[in-house]
Amino acid sequence: MRLRGVKGSRNVEDRRGMRRVAGGAGGIGGIGVLVILAIGYFAGIDVTPLLTGQGAPAEQAAPASAEEQQAAEFTSRVLATTETVWSGIFREQLGSEYVPPVLVLFSEVTQSRCGGASGATGPFYCPADNKAYLDLSFFSTLSQRLGARGDFAAAYVIAHEVAHHVQNQLGILGQVEELRRRGSQAEANALTVRLELQADCFSGIWARNVEGLMERGDLEEALNAARMIGDDHLQRQAGRVPQPHTFTHGTSEQRETWFARGFDSGALEACDTFGAAQL
């Protein structure tokens, strides 16, 4: 992704610098870590204690490495592209103004108005404070453990969280949460799947509008990322038989399909996952 000429966003809140230095991973092997990450991913819970130990580890300031600083600059620039794209989309397709979110960069753990944020559970968006949260170490998890490699795969993750902010600004998140509270767990999961697939579709719209910044292979990186974080694929990677009623993000095929739909159409109306008879 060509971002050399793109200025970074001003809507970045940097909370990095404090890291846990005790506890470690408790001797958990690579497969064990993957299982724990999957648990956090599916349940939406903070699994940091499982990775760092139950004690109260000391914390100390830790300077950012050159690699991490480069990742932070990359994130800021990608965020800036989402601001440009969604400002245009809101103006042209909705006749309204887009108000961008704040992206919080943190190390290992932090707090949001939606509760604790942990690098172990991956990036997430909190509608209560209009902020997206990202531990930059997730990019390594994405590439090395989940098999979604490339800078555009990382950019897709950022765009997906911003897409949740778009849903929030459109009032979709509030409506879905109300419906989730009324239904069973299986019904709530099904609604969440449609919400996540719509965010994938919105991410595709973003990708369509940054084509001038894309390099050869970028689109495939994004599509591969969508496949690698499908519920069915992650459950298999964690040694489980896929259980559709527990899905909260959609299958690999669904995630790839809806991203591609947004990319091909560029239209918000094409991303109506809630009105779709078949996902």
PDB file of C-alpha atoms in Angstrom:
ATOM      1  CA  MET A   1       0.000   0.000   0.000  1.00  0.00           C
ATOM      2  CA  ARG A   2       1.491   3.332  -1.068  1.00  0.00           C
ATOM      3  CA  LEU A   3       1.159   5.712   1.883  1.00  0.00           C
ATOM      4  CA  ARG A   4       4.320   7.763   1.540  1.00  0.00           C
ATOM      5  CA  GLY A   5       2.460  10.933   0.539  1.00  0.00           C
ATOM      6  CA  VAL A   6      -0.438  10.450   2.970  1.00  0.00           C
ATOM      7  CA  LYS A   7      -0.379  12.567   6.128  1.00  0.00           C
ATOM      8  CA  GLY A   8      -1.212  10.848   9.383  1.00  0.00           C
ATOM      9  CA  SER A   9      -4.523  11.368  11.119  1.00  0.00           C
ATOM     10  CA  ARG A  10      -4.848  13.711  14.080  1.00  0.00           C
ATOM     11  CA  ASN A  11      -7.453  11.408  15.601  1.00  0.00           C
ATOM     12  CA  VAL A  12      -4.970   9.052  17.242  1.00  0.00           C
ATOM     13  CA  GLU A  13      -4.698   8.729  21.016  1.00  0.00           C
ATOM     14  CA  ASP A  14      -1.411   7.079  21.935  1.00  0.00           C
ATOM     15  CA  ARG A  15      -1.454   5.209  25.248  1.00  0.00           C
ATOM     16  CA  ARG A  16       1.589   3.070  24.550  1.00  0.00           C
ATOM     17  CA  GLY A  17       4.681   3.030  26.735  1.00  0.00           C
ATOM     18  CA  MET A  18       3.592   1.030  29.779  1.00  0.00           C
ATOM     19  CA  ARG A  19       4.067  -2.707  29.474  1.00  0.00           C
ATOM     20  CA  ARG A  20       3.725  -5.666  31.788  1.00  0.00           C
ATOM     21  CA  VAL A  21       7.150  -7.059  32.580  1.00  0.00           C
ATOM     22  CA  ALA A  22       6.257  -9.969  34.876  1.00  0.00           C
ATOM     23  CA  GLY A  23       4.127 -13.059  34.508  1.00  0.00           C
ATOM     24  CA  GLY A  24       5.029 -13.953  30.940  1.00  0.00           C
ATOM     25  CA  ALA A  25       2.988 -16.485  29.023  1.00  0.00           C
ATOM     26  CA  GLY A  26       3.141 -19.041  31.805  1.00  0.00           C
ATOM     27  CA  GLY A  27       4.843 -21.625  29.629  1.00  0.00           C
ATOM     28  CA  ILE A  28       1.932 -21.771  27.187  1.00  0.00           C
ATOM     29  CA  GLY A  29       3.006 -23.190  23.843  1.00  0.00           C
ATOM     30  CA  GLY A  30       2.130 -21.834  20.433  1.00  0.00           C
ATOM     31  CA  ILE A  31      -0.984 -23.996  20.058  1.00  0.00           C
ATOM     32  CA  GLY A  32      -2.104 -23.063  23.561  1.00  0.00           C
ATOM     33  CA  VAL A  33      -1.774 -19.376  22.799  1.00  0.00           C
ATOM     34  CA  LEU A  34      -3.817 -19.834  19.623  1.00  0.00           C
ATOM     35  CA  VAL A  35      -6.562 -21.594  21.567  1.00  0.00           C
ATOM     36  CA  ILE A  36      -6.643 -18.836  24.181  1.00  0.00           C
ATOM     37  CA  LEU A  37      -6.770 -16.153  21.505  1.00  0.00           C
ATOM     38  CA  ALA A  38      -9.647 -17.995  19.873  1.00  0.00           C
ATOM     39  CA  ILE A  39     -11.510 -18.163  23.195  1.00  0.00           C
ATOM     40  CA  GLY A  40     -11.171 -14.419  23.604  1.00  0.00           C
ATOM     41  CA  TYR A  41     -12.166 -13.825  20.003  1.00  0.00           C
ATOM     42  CA  PHE A  42     -15.369 -15.882  20.243  1.00  0.00           C
ATOM     43  CA  ALA A  43     -16.418 -14.919  23.755  1.00  0.00           C
ATOM     44  CA  GLY A  44     -15.401 -11.279  23.652  1.00  0.00           C
ATOM     45  CA  ILE A  45     -13.681 -11.556  27.020  1.00  0.00           C
ATOM     46  CA  ASP A  46     -10.347 -10.319  28.303  1.00  0.00           C
ATOM     47  CA  VAL A  47      -8.032 -13.332  28.256  1.00  0.00           C
ATOM     48  CA  THR A  48      -4.930 -11.376  29.227  1.00  0.00           C
ATOM     49  CA  PRO A  49      -4.679 -13.155  32.641  1.00  0.00           C
ATOM     50  CA  LEU A  50      -4.419 -16.482  30.819  1.00  0.00           C
ATOM     51  CA  LEU A  51      -1.505 -15.188  28.787  1.00  0.00           C
ATOM     52  CA  THR A  52       0.299 -13.116  31.413  1.00  0.00           C
ATOM     53  CA  GLY A  53      -0.386 -15.013  34.644  1.00  0.00           C
ATOM     54  CA  GLN A  54      -2.792 -14.212  37.441  1.00  0.00           C
ATOM     55  CA  GLY A  55      -0.397 -12.148  39.544  1.00  0.00           C
ATOM     56  CA  ALA A  56      -0.160  -8.376  39.543  1.00  0.00           C
ATOM     57  CA  PRO A  57       2.850  -7.823  37.315  1.00  0.00           C
ATOM     58  CA  ALA A  58       4.933  -4.738  37.685  1.00  0.00           C
ATOM     59  CA  GLU A  59       4.823  -2.198  34.916  1.00  0.00           C
ATOM     60  CA  GLN A  60       7.552   0.018  33.571  1.00  0.00           C
ATOM     61  CA  ALA A  61       7.978   2.445  30.751  1.00  0.00           C
ATOM     62  CA  ALA A  62       9.242   0.794  27.595  1.00  0.00           C
ATOM     63  CA  PRO A  63      10.326   2.794  24.564  1.00  0.00           C
ATOM     64  CA  ALA A  64       8.734   1.855  21.282  1.00  0.00           C
ATOM     65  CA  SER A  65      10.887  -0.138  18.896  1.00  0.00           C
ATOM     66  CA  ALA A  66      11.561   1.153  15.403  1.00  0.00           C
ATOM     67  CA  GLU A  67       9.246  -1.554  14.048  1.00  0.00           C
ATOM     68  CA  GLU A  68       6.433  -0.562  16.397  1.00  0.00           C
ATOM     69  CA  GLN A  69       6.840   3.105  15.585  1.00  0.00           C
ATOM     70  CA  GLN A  70       6.637   2.302  11.896  1.00  0.00           C
ATOM     71  CA  ALA A  71       3.431   0.342  12.574  1.00  0.00           C
ATOM     72  CA  ALA A  72       2.010   3.318  14.484  1.00  0.00           C
ATOM     73  CA  GLU A  73       2.751   5.669  11.596  1.00  0.00           C
ATOM     74  CA  PHE A  74       1.220   3.192   9.153  1.00  0.00           C
ATOM     75  CA  THR A  75      -1.914   2.972  11.299  1.00  0.00           C
ATOM     76  CA  SER A  76      -2.229   6.746  11.489  1.00  0.00           C
ATOM     77  CA  ARG A  77      -1.978   7.075   7.722  1.00  0.00           C
ATOM     78  CA  VAL A  78      -4.486   4.305   7.063  1.00  0.00           C
ATOM     79  CA  LEU A  79      -6.858   5.984   9.500  1.00  0.00           C
ATOM     80  CA  ALA A  80      -6.438   9.202   7.517  1.00  0.00           C
ATOM     81  CA  THR A  81      -7.514   7.401   4.340  1.00  0.00           C
ATOM     82  CA  THR A  82     -10.685   6.201   6.068  1.00  0.00           C
ATOM     83  CA  GLU A  83     -11.478   9.777   7.067  1.00  0.00           C
ATOM     84  CA  THR A  84     -11.128  10.960   3.493  1.00  0.00           C
ATOM     85  CA  VAL A  85     -13.151   8.083   2.050  1.00  0.00           C
ATOM     86  CA  TRP A  86     -16.022   8.178   4.525  1.00  0.00           C
ATOM     87  CA  SER A  87     -16.298  11.952   4.437  1.00  0.00           C
ATOM     88  CA  GLY A  88     -16.850  11.621   0.700  1.00  0.00           C
ATOM     89  CA  ILE A  89     -19.253   8.689   1.000  1.00  0.00           C
ATOM     90  CA  PHE A  90     -21.400  10.441   3.604  1.00  0.00           C
ATOM     91  CA  ARG A  91     -21.484  13.605   1.533  1.00  0.00           C
ATOM     92  CA  GLU A  92     -22.239  11.939  -1.807  1.00  0.00           C
ATOM     93  CA  GLN A  93     -24.491   9.032  -0.768  1.00  0.00           C
ATOM     94  CA  LEU A  94     -26.151  10.352   2.383  1.00  0.00           C
ATOM     95  CA  GLY A  95     -25.935  14.119   2.098  1.00  0.00           C
ATOM     96  CA  SER A  96     -24.572  14.326   5.637  1.00  0.00           C
ATOM     97  CA  GLU A  97     -21.334  14.936   7.496  1.00  0.00           C
ATOM     98  CA  TYR A  98     -19.028  12.175   8.655  1.00  0.00           C
ATOM     99  CA  VAL A  99     -17.553  12.536  12.128  1.00  0.00           C
ATOM    100  CA  PRO A 100     -14.455  10.313  12.379  1.00  0.00           C
ATOM    101  CA  PRO A 101     -13.619   8.148  15.407  1.00  0.00           C
ATOM    102  CA  VAL A 102     -10.547   8.329  17.593  1.00  0.00           C
ATOM    103  CA  LEU A 103      -8.150   5.393  17.333  1.00  0.00           C
ATOM    104  CA  VAL A 104      -6.472   4.450  20.613  1.00  0.00           C
ATOM    105  CA  LEU A 105      -3.079   2.759  20.407  1.00  0.00           C
ATOM    106  CA  PHE A 106      -2.195   0.846  23.559  1.00  0.00           C
ATOM    107  CA  SER A 107       0.183  -1.787  24.884  1.00  0.00           C
ATOM    108  CA  GLU A 108      -1.336  -5.015  26.213  1.00  0.00           C
ATOM    109  CA  VAL A 109      -4.220  -3.555  28.261  1.00  0.00           C
ATOM    110  CA  THR A 110      -6.171  -0.331  28.636  1.00  0.00           C
ATOM    111  CA  GLN A 111      -9.624   0.845  29.605  1.00  0.00           C
ATOM    112  CA  SER A 112     -12.541   1.947  27.454  1.00  0.00           C
ATOM    113  CA  ARG A 113     -16.078   3.014  28.307  1.00  0.00           C
ATOM    114  CA  CYS A 114     -17.100  -0.457  27.112  1.00  0.00           C
ATOM    115  CA  GLY A 115     -14.777  -2.121  29.622  1.00  0.00           C
ATOM    116  CA  GLY A 116     -11.240  -3.429  29.531  1.00  0.00           C
ATOM    117  CA  ALA A 117      -9.411  -3.541  26.197  1.00  0.00           C
ATOM    118  CA  SER A 118      -6.816  -6.236  25.678  1.00  0.00           C
ATOM    119  CA  GLY A 119      -4.371  -7.042  22.940  1.00  0.00           C
ATOM    120  CA  ALA A 120      -5.306 -10.689  23.510  1.00  0.00           C
ATOM    121  CA  THR A 121      -8.825 -10.180  22.174  1.00  0.00           C
ATOM    122  CA  GLY A 122      -7.768  -8.119  19.185  1.00  0.00           C
ATOM    123  CA  PRO A 123      -8.926  -4.708  17.948  1.00  0.00           C
ATOM    124  CA  PHE A 124     -12.431  -3.539  18.784  1.00  0.00           C
ATOM    125  CA  TYR A 125     -14.701  -0.531  18.565  1.00  0.00           C
ATOM    126  CA  CYS A 126     -16.495   0.990  21.551  1.00  0.00           C
ATOM    127  CA  PRO A 127     -19.675   2.878  20.577  1.00  0.00           C
ATOM    128  CA  ALA A 128     -19.928   4.409  24.054  1.00  0.00           C
ATOM    129  CA  ASP A 129     -16.866   6.583  23.500  1.00  0.00           C
ATOM    130  CA  ASN A 130     -16.661   6.512  19.673  1.00  0.00           C
ATOM    131  CA  LYS A 131     -13.166   5.061  19.827  1.00  0.00           C
ATOM    132  CA  ALA A 132     -11.459   2.096  18.201  1.00  0.00           C
ATOM    133  CA  TYR A 133      -8.790   0.280  20.199  1.00  0.00           C
ATOM    134  CA  LEU A 134      -5.684  -1.386  18.777  1.00  0.00           C
ATOM    135  CA  ASP A 135      -2.630  -3.025  20.291  1.00  0.00           C
ATOM    136  CA  LEU A 136      -0.091  -2.886  17.475  1.00  0.00           C
ATOM    137  CA  SER A 137       1.161  -6.360  18.404  1.00  0.00           C
ATOM    138  CA  PHE A 138      -2.054  -7.671  16.824  1.00  0.00           C
ATOM    139  CA  PHE A 139      -0.465  -7.103  13.421  1.00  0.00           C
ATOM    140  CA  SER A 140       2.093  -9.796  14.276  1.00  0.00           C
ATOM    141  CA  THR A 141      -0.694 -12.099  15.465  1.00  0.00           C
ATOM    142  CA  LEU A 142      -2.572 -11.442  12.243  1.00  0.00           C
ATOM    143  CA  SER A 143       0.434 -12.274  10.102  1.00  0.00           C
ATOM    144  CA  GLN A 144       2.225 -15.010  12.037  1.00  0.00           C
ATOM    145  CA  ARG A 145      -0.560 -16.882  13.841  1.00  0.00           C
ATOM    146  CA  LEU A 146      -3.610 -16.219  11.691  1.00  0.00           C
ATOM    147  CA  GLY A 147      -1.868 -16.339   8.312  1.00  0.00           C
ATOM    148  CA  ALA A 148      -3.146 -12.971   7.062  1.00  0.00           C
ATOM    149  CA  ARG A 149       0.052 -11.393   5.785  1.00  0.00           C
ATOM    150  CA  GLY A 150       0.781  -8.078   4.112  1.00  0.00           C
ATOM    151  CA  ASP A 151       0.303  -4.403   4.867  1.00  0.00           C
ATOM    152  CA  PHE A 152      -3.095  -4.259   3.189  1.00  0.00           C
ATOM    153  CA  ALA A 153      -4.333  -7.073   5.423  1.00  0.00           C
ATOM    154  CA  ALA A 154      -3.383  -4.887   8.389  1.00  0.00           C
ATOM    155  CA  ALA A 155      -5.070  -1.904   6.746  1.00  0.00           C
ATOM    156  CA  TYR A 156      -8.236  -3.984   6.313  1.00  0.00           C
ATOM    157  CA  VAL A 157      -8.329  -4.603  10.080  1.00  0.00           C
ATOM    158  CA  ILE A 158      -8.213  -0.851  10.740  1.00  0.00           C
ATOM    159  CA  ALA A 159     -10.853  -0.191   8.080  1.00  0.00           C
ATOM    160  CA  HIS A 160     -13.104  -2.857   9.617  1.00  0.00           C
ATOM    161  CA  GLU A 161     -13.062  -1.195  13.035  1.00  0.00           C
ATOM    162  CA  VAL A 162     -13.745   2.176  11.427  1.00  0.00           C
ATOM    163  CA  ALA A 163     -16.656   0.511   9.619  1.00  0.00           C
ATOM    164  CA  HIS A 164     -18.185  -0.243  13.016  1.00  0.00           C
ATOM    165  CA  HIS A 165     -17.972   3.475  13.754  1.00  0.00           C
ATOM    166  CA  VAL A 166     -19.792   4.134  10.488  1.00  0.00           C
ATOM    167  CA  GLN A 167     -22.505   1.714  11.653  1.00  0.00           C
ATOM    168  CA  ASN A 168     -22.671   3.555  14.949  1.00  0.00           C
ATOM    169  CA  GLN A 169     -23.037   6.930  13.262  1.00  0.00           C
ATOM    170  CA  LEU A 170     -25.805   5.514  11.057  1.00  0.00           C
ATOM    171  CA  GLY A 171     -27.655   4.222  14.130  1.00  0.00           C
ATOM    172  CA  ILE A 172     -27.226   0.584  13.157  1.00  0.00           C
ATOM    173  CA  LEU A 173     -25.249  -0.506  16.213  1.00  0.00           C
ATOM    174  CA  GLY A 174     -27.911   0.775  18.601  1.00  0.00           C
ATOM    175  CA  GLN A 175     -30.707  -0.954  16.716  1.00  0.00           C
ATOM    176  CA  VAL A 176     -28.847  -4.260  16.645  1.00  0.00           C
ATOM    177  CA  GLU A 177     -27.992  -4.091  20.329  1.00  0.00           C
ATOM    178  CA  GLU A 178     -31.662  -3.554  21.164  1.00  0.00           C
ATOM    179  CA  LEU A 179     -32.638  -6.590  19.097  1.00  0.00           C
ATOM    180  CA  ARG A 180     -29.849  -8.652  20.654  1.00  0.00           C
ATOM    181  CA  ARG A 181     -31.172  -7.962  24.149  1.00  0.00           C
ATOM    182  CA  ARG A 182     -34.616  -9.259  23.192  1.00  0.00           C
ATOM    183  CA  GLY A 183     -33.516 -12.509  21.580  1.00  0.00           C
ATOM    184  CA  SER A 184     -31.864 -15.753  22.562  1.00  0.00           C
ATOM    185  CA  GLN A 185     -28.111 -16.246  22.480  1.00  0.00           C
ATOM    186  CA  ALA A 186     -28.328 -17.955  19.090  1.00  0.00           C
ATOM    187  CA  GLU A 187     -30.431 -15.085  17.711  1.00  0.00           C
ATOM    188  CA  ALA A 188     -28.028 -12.553  19.170  1.00  0.00           C
ATOM    189  CA  ASN A 189     -25.089 -14.333  17.533  1.00  0.00           C
ATOM    190  CA  ALA A 190     -26.896 -14.362  14.178  1.00  0.00           C
ATOM    191  CA  LEU A 191     -27.463 -10.606  14.404  1.00  0.00           C
ATOM    192  CA  THR A 192     -23.819 -10.061  15.280  1.00  0.00           C
ATOM    193  CA  VAL A 193     -22.769 -12.052  12.224  1.00  0.00           C
ATOM    194  CA  ARG A 194     -24.831  -9.742  10.004  1.00  0.00           C
ATOM    195  CA  LEU A 195     -23.315  -6.739  11.744  1.00  0.00           C
ATOM    196  CA  GLU A 196     -19.769  -7.997  11.180  1.00  0.00           C
ATOM    197  CA  LEU A 197     -20.416  -8.910   7.542  1.00  0.00           C
ATOM    198  CA  GLN A 198     -21.797  -5.436   6.927  1.00  0.00           C
ATOM    199  CA  ALA A 199     -18.602  -4.009   8.418  1.00  0.00           C
ATOM    200  CA  ASP A 200     -16.665  -6.208   5.985  1.00  0.00           C
ATOM    201  CA  CYS A 201     -18.758  -4.821   3.146  1.00  0.00           C
ATOM    202  CA  PHE A 202     -18.103  -1.261   4.315  1.00  0.00           C
ATOM    203  CA  SER A 203     -14.409  -2.138   4.431  1.00  0.00           C
ATOM    204  CA  GLY A 204     -14.690  -3.167   0.802  1.00  0.00           C
ATOM    205  CA  ILE A 205     -16.151   0.247  -0.033  1.00  0.00           C
ATOM    206  CA  TRP A 206     -13.143   1.842   1.638  1.00  0.00           C
ATOM    207  CA  ALA A 207     -10.773  -0.376  -0.361  1.00  0.00           C
ATOM    208  CA  ARG A 208     -12.495   0.562  -3.619  1.00  0.00           C
ATOM    209  CA  ASN A 209     -11.938   4.225  -2.851  1.00  0.00           C
ATOM    210  CA  VAL A 210      -8.216   3.901  -2.093  1.00  0.00           C
ATOM    211  CA  GLU A 211      -7.415   2.027  -5.292  1.00  0.00           C
ATOM    212  CA  GLY A 212      -4.913   4.721  -6.195  1.00  0.00           C
ATOM    213  CA  LEU A 213      -2.900   3.727  -3.132  1.00  0.00           C
ATOM    214  CA  MET A 214      -3.094  -0.007  -3.737  1.00  0.00           C
ATOM    215  CA  GLU A 215      -0.238  -2.067  -5.082  1.00  0.00           C
ATOM    216  CA  ARG A 216      -0.261  -5.413  -6.883  1.00  0.00           C
ATOM    217  CA  GLY A 217      -1.525  -8.110  -4.542  1.00  0.00           C
ATOM    218  CA  ASP A 218      -3.148  -5.735  -2.036  1.00  0.00           C
ATOM    219  CA  LEU A 219      -6.712  -6.792  -2.805  1.00  0.00           C
ATOM    220  CA  GLU A 220      -5.810 -10.453  -2.411  1.00  0.00           C
ATOM    221  CA  GLU A 221      -4.193  -9.654   0.955  1.00  0.00           C
ATOM    222  CA  ALA A 222      -7.462  -8.150   2.176  1.00  0.00           C
ATOM    223  CA  LEU A 223      -9.537 -11.041   0.848  1.00  0.00           C
ATOM    224  CA  ASN A 224      -7.152 -13.527   2.438  1.00  0.00           C
ATOM    225  CA  ALA A 225      -7.418 -11.688   5.761  1.00  0.00           C
ATOM    226  CA  ALA A 226     -11.206 -11.960   5.560  1.00  0.00           C
ATOM    227  CA  ARG A 227     -10.861 -15.694   4.952  1.00  0.00           C
ATOM    228  CA  MET A 228      -8.346 -16.241   7.756  1.00  0.00           C
ATOM    229  CA  ILE A 229     -10.556 -14.649  10.417  1.00  0.00           C
ATOM    230  CA  GLY A 230     -13.765 -16.429   9.490  1.00  0.00           C
ATOM    231  CA  ASP A 231     -15.415 -18.176  12.439  1.00  0.00           C
ATOM    232  CA  ASP A 232     -15.266 -21.605  10.824  1.00  0.00           C
ATOM    233  CA  HIS A 233     -11.564 -21.283  10.014  1.00  0.00           C
ATOM    234  CA  LEU A 234     -10.662 -20.011  13.501  1.00  0.00           C
ATOM    235  CA  GLN A 235     -12.612 -22.771  15.200  1.00  0.00           C
ATOM    236  CA  ARG A 236     -10.796 -25.391  13.119  1.00  0.00           C
ATOM    237  CA  GLN A 237      -7.458 -23.741  13.929  1.00  0.00           C
ATOM    238  CA  ALA A 238      -8.338 -24.004  17.619  1.00  0.00           C
ATOM    239  CA  GLY A 239      -9.024 -27.724  17.206  1.00  0.00           C
ATOM    240  CA  ARG A 240     -12.799 -27.417  17.294  1.00  0.00           C
ATOM    241  CA  VAL A 241     -15.497 -28.605  14.947  1.00  0.00           C
ATOM    242  CA  PRO A 242     -17.187 -25.477  13.509  1.00  0.00           C
ATOM    243  CA  GLN A 243     -20.486 -24.761  15.250  1.00  0.00           C
ATOM    244  CA  PRO A 244     -22.542 -22.285  13.197  1.00  0.00           C
ATOM    245  CA  HIS A 245     -24.841 -21.335  16.071  1.00  0.00           C
ATOM    246  CA  THR A 246     -21.814 -19.950  17.930  1.00  0.00           C
ATOM    247  CA  PHE A 247     -20.543 -17.871  15.000  1.00  0.00           C
ATOM    248  CA  THR A 248     -20.297 -14.143  15.672  1.00  0.00           C
ATOM    249  CA  HIS A 249     -18.376 -12.897  12.618  1.00  0.00           C
ATOM    250  CA  GLY A 250     -19.375 -15.157   9.731  1.00  0.00           C
ATOM    251  CA  THR A 251     -17.629 -17.876   7.784  1.00  0.00           C
ATOM    252  CA  SER A 252     -14.511 -17.291   5.731  1.00  0.00           C
ATOM    253  CA  GLU A 253     -16.565 -17.470   2.546  1.00  0.00           C
ATOM    254  CA  GLN A 254     -19.139 -14.994   3.838  1.00  0.00           C
ATOM    255  CA  ARG A 255     -16.540 -12.494   4.998  1.00  0.00           C
ATOM    256  CA  GLU A 256     -14.709 -12.639   1.697  1.00  0.00           C
ATOM    257  CA  THR A 257     -17.970 -12.385  -0.273  1.00  0.00           C
ATOM    258  CA  TRP A 258     -19.265  -9.316   1.545  1.00  0.00           C
ATOM    259  CA  PHE A 259     -15.922  -7.530   1.392  1.00  0.00           C
ATOM    260  CA  ALA A 260     -15.877  -8.155  -2.349  1.00  0.00           C
ATOM    261  CA  ARG A 261     -19.463  -6.911  -2.666  1.00  0.00           C
ATOM    262  CA  GLY A 262     -18.539  -3.599  -1.089  1.00  0.00           C
ATOM    263  CA  PHE A 263     -15.429  -3.336  -3.239  1.00  0.00           C
ATOM    264  CA  ASP A 264     -17.302  -4.097  -6.459  1.00  0.00           C
ATOM    265  CA  SER A 265     -20.276  -1.804  -5.817  1.00  0.00           C
ATOM    266  CA  GLY A 266     -18.957   1.067  -3.716  1.00  0.00           C
ATOM    267  CA  ALA A 267     -22.535   1.643  -2.537  1.00  0.00           C
ATOM    268  CA  LEU A 268     -23.827   1.590   1.036  1.00  0.00           C
ATOM    269  CA  GLU A 269     -27.127   0.110  -0.118  1.00  0.00           C
ATOM    270  CA  ALA A 270     -25.280  -2.949  -1.432  1.00  0.00           C
ATOM    271  CA  CYS A 271     -24.193  -3.732   2.141  1.00  0.00           C
ATOM    272  CA  ASP A 272     -27.649  -4.451   3.572  1.00  0.00           C
ATOM    273  CA  THR A 273     -26.788  -7.714   5.276  1.00  0.00           C
ATOM    274  CA  PHE A 274     -29.867  -7.429   7.490  1.00  0.00           C
ATOM    275  CA  GLY A 275     -32.177  -7.503   4.511  1.00  0.00           C
ATOM    276  CA  ALA A 276     -30.335 -10.326   2.768  1.00  0.00           C
ATOM    277  CA  ALA A 277     -32.212 -13.632   2.665  1.00  0.00           C
ATOM    278  CA  GLN A 278     -28.947 -15.522   2.325  1.00  0.00           C
ATOM    279  CA  LEU A 279     -25.534 -14.465   3.575  1.00  0.00           C
TER     280      LEU A 279
END
